[in-house]
Amino acid sequence: MPRTKEQFAEMREKTKELITRASMKLFAENSYHGTSITQIAKEAGISKGLIYNYFDKKEEIVEVIIKEAFGEFEKMFAEQMKMEDPFEALGLIIESSFKMVKSQTEFYKLFIMISLQKDLQEITMRIMTDFYGNVYSYFEELFKRIGVENYVLEARIFGATFDGVFLNYSFFSQEFPIDDIKNYLLKKYDVYKK
Amino acid sequence: MPRTKEQFAEMREKTKELITRASMKLFAENSYHGTSITQIAKEAGISKGLIYNYFDKKEEIVEVIIKEAFGEFEKMFAEQMKMEDPFEALGLIIESSFKMVKSQTEFYKLFIMISLQKDLQEITMRIMTDFYGNVYSYFEELFKRIGVENYVLEARIFGATFDGVFLNYSFFSQEFPIDDIKNYLLKKYDVYKK
Amino acid sequence: MPRTKEQFAEMREKTKELITRASMKLFAENSYHGTSITQIAKEAGISKGLIYNYFDKKEEIVEVIIKEAFGEFEKMFAEQMKMEDPFEALGLIIESSFKMVKSQTEFYKLFIMISLQKDLQEITMRIMTDFYGNVYSYFEELFKRIGVENYVLEARIFGATFDGVFLNYSFFSQEFPIDDIKNYLLKKYDVYKK
Amino acid sequence: MPRTKEQFAEMREKTKELITRASMKLFAENSYHGTSITQIAKEAGISKGLIYNYFDKKEEIVEVIIKEAFGEFEKMFAEQMKMEDPFEALGLIIESSFKMVKSQTEFYKLFIMISLQKDLQEITMRIMTDFYGNVYSYFEELFKRIGVENYVLEARIFGATFDGVFLNYSFFSQEFPIDDIKNYLLKKYDVYKK
DNA sequence: TATGAATGAGATTTCATTCAT
DNA sequence: AATGAATGAAATCTCATTCAT
């Protein structure tokens, strides 16, 4: 009995997912260049050849990963942007970002590494620049509404602190007091509340 | 007549420096795995073979770079640790760290990338763990003396903010308001004075 | 549709055979160290890379060759060991050894060279020591049953003469009167017959 | 005070000796191709460059070694050839050959290995063929005088047995009953004595 | 005479990609 | 859609040889 079109599409989606998951894990551990197609195939439990059925070149895998990941990020922010109360929005950003980092440490590592690599920047630069542009202007607006005087700077500090915290968590994992820091940040802007 | 031992030592020093400089630059730009020995040789202006007169394996280059860099860091901290006044010490740490990152952005990138890569951690983990252990306990003491209540947490936040700022500076370079942030941090702990 | 497992296994078998045959020939002619992977690939009519699909390192080729060869030797001896009459067994050993050396001169050369090389002994020593242990104790028993007084010594002399004859044959080939010597040996132990 | 010509010549001779000794040891252990100039220099306790002061190419080292060694062998035989009594001559050959092998096992290994390697045969073939020609015709004459009927064959067997014994001694060393075999051979030809 | 840094060719090994089935 | 053998280019590494001192 031949499969329906939908069944085929679903199967393709599943396999593609298998490949990107495996790649993400390995890229994060050993860098893009430090990971071979053979390793990815083994990790995904499929054959080398099959990968080329889904991606034309190794580069394309990284491209797809980055694009999808930013989609996730953007979905996350989109929700918060709808909120009226800036304090509530800020709280939610902190909560969901910390949650994401804790659950997707591997991806976060990959994300940093890729963003630092010149030879991948051709692929990633445009996506990332757009993304950061949006994020920072949203942060700025938020801090402005909260009443922070130098809201441009505060947005940058806020973003940088996040990155630093997540970087340290990636490195030290359990030993890093990530939850205490989350609470610290949650309280930090309370002073602006009337 | 052969060259004297001193002459040989000097030649070696020069060439080794050439290799490590070139490697640092390229590792930072393209990651360790993304950099080939051929590229390093070309960048250093020497033959491929010569590199193996100085390093047994490619891995050893990264090892030496890391070790030397931590030596520099430690020298930097050693000086500040001698200071009596904790506020002055903190100010100096901020000033010299920002100065270092601005002048050695390449190395800082490399440093982050290496610290995140599993397959290099065997080499770097021990060095880094020691180093961070020292740095954080020094920070803790500093904040304790300044009068910060939760000094353990503050030390972590302080370190993480540094990392975040430097990471953002590595990525955005000129566009990132690194000096404004430096001033912000210099003032942050003034409230504890008196 | 992919090939079946059997098809793949057959392909592998064929190529592996190609590689070991080529290697044996070249190792015997020019020694292990004197033979390059490039030469082996050319001789086998395949690409360099493919060799590493079958062997992890060059060393492994020699290892596999030796192991298989000893398997052959052992099969040969196994048959003779079943024989009742020691004179008949001895005759058969002489006949089949000479036949083997004449047909596999290349391998025999290789075998001697490898056994003399310290840096390959790690690989070969254990296999060879076991093998020789078995062979010599079998020889001893044979000579004991024949009635040779100092059968331990005779076994050693018997083995050594074989080696010497084969070594000379490897060197002089046609000019060496190998068949006359075979007949000489076939008669040598007749005196013990009643 | 400048050195005399003789002193210089002596120094050169000494250094050359240092190099050939080191080479012989290493060639025997790891084969000609398996030994590097660097290793030889280290073993000889001199610099790489100095080797090229005495030998034009690596090949030349092996050439010199072989030539000198055959000189030694020939000197040994020359003495025995002067003897009147063939039994005495035979005894002396056995005694001195066994003595030489025991004291120069390394060289003997090298000798076998080189003689089996095609790519070195250009260098060695001529020397060896001459040498063996002389040795075997001498053996033949000896056995003829002793009264062995098929003296041509006996000469070959005699030579081959030597090779085999020495080969086995090279491989098994202490475990091989080389002295018992020597005594066995010393007695073997007694039957021809009247 | 002696040193060892430097080279360049070539050795071993890896790996993205193709292809027959 | 799926496999993994096979390729070829490029990566890492080795080594005989040269050369400035």
mmCIF file of C-alpha atoms in Angstrom, chain A residues 61-71 107 110-111 114 123-124 127-128:
data_model
loop_
_atom_site.group_PDB
_atom_site.id
_atom_site.type_symbol
_atom_site.label_atom_id
_atom_site.label_comp_id
_atom_site.label_asym_id
_atom_site.label_seq_id
_atom_site.Cartn_x
_atom_site.Cartn_y
_atom_site.Cartn_z
ATOM 1 C CA ILE A 61 22.923 22.119 8.067
ATOM 2 C CA VAL A 62 24.305 24.950 10.135
ATOM 3 C CA GLU A 63 22.264 27.405 8.168
ATOM 4 C CA VAL A 64 19.028 25.570 8.836
ATOM 5 C CA ILE A 65 19.834 25.183 12.516
ATOM 6 C CA ILE A 66 20.495 28.863 12.960
ATOM 7 C CA LYS A 67 17.374 29.874 11.093
ATOM 8 C CA GLU A 68 15.132 27.597 13.079
ATOM 9 C CA ALA A 69 16.656 28.625 16.355
ATOM 10 C CA PHE A 70 16.072 32.269 15.679
ATOM 11 C CA GLY A 71 12.538 31.458 14.792
ATOM 12 C CA PHE A 107 22.295 24.983 21.569
ATOM 13 C CA LEU A 110 26.666 26.403 19.554
ATOM 14 C CA PHE A 111 25.067 29.755 19.119
ATOM 15 C CA ILE A 114 29.033 30.150 15.589
ATOM 16 C CA ILE A 123 25.952 32.497 6.771
ATOM 17 C CA THR A 124 24.966 33.817 10.146
ATOM 18 C CA ILE A 127 20.303 36.618 10.464
ATOM 19 C CA MET A 128 21.971 37.590 13.701
#
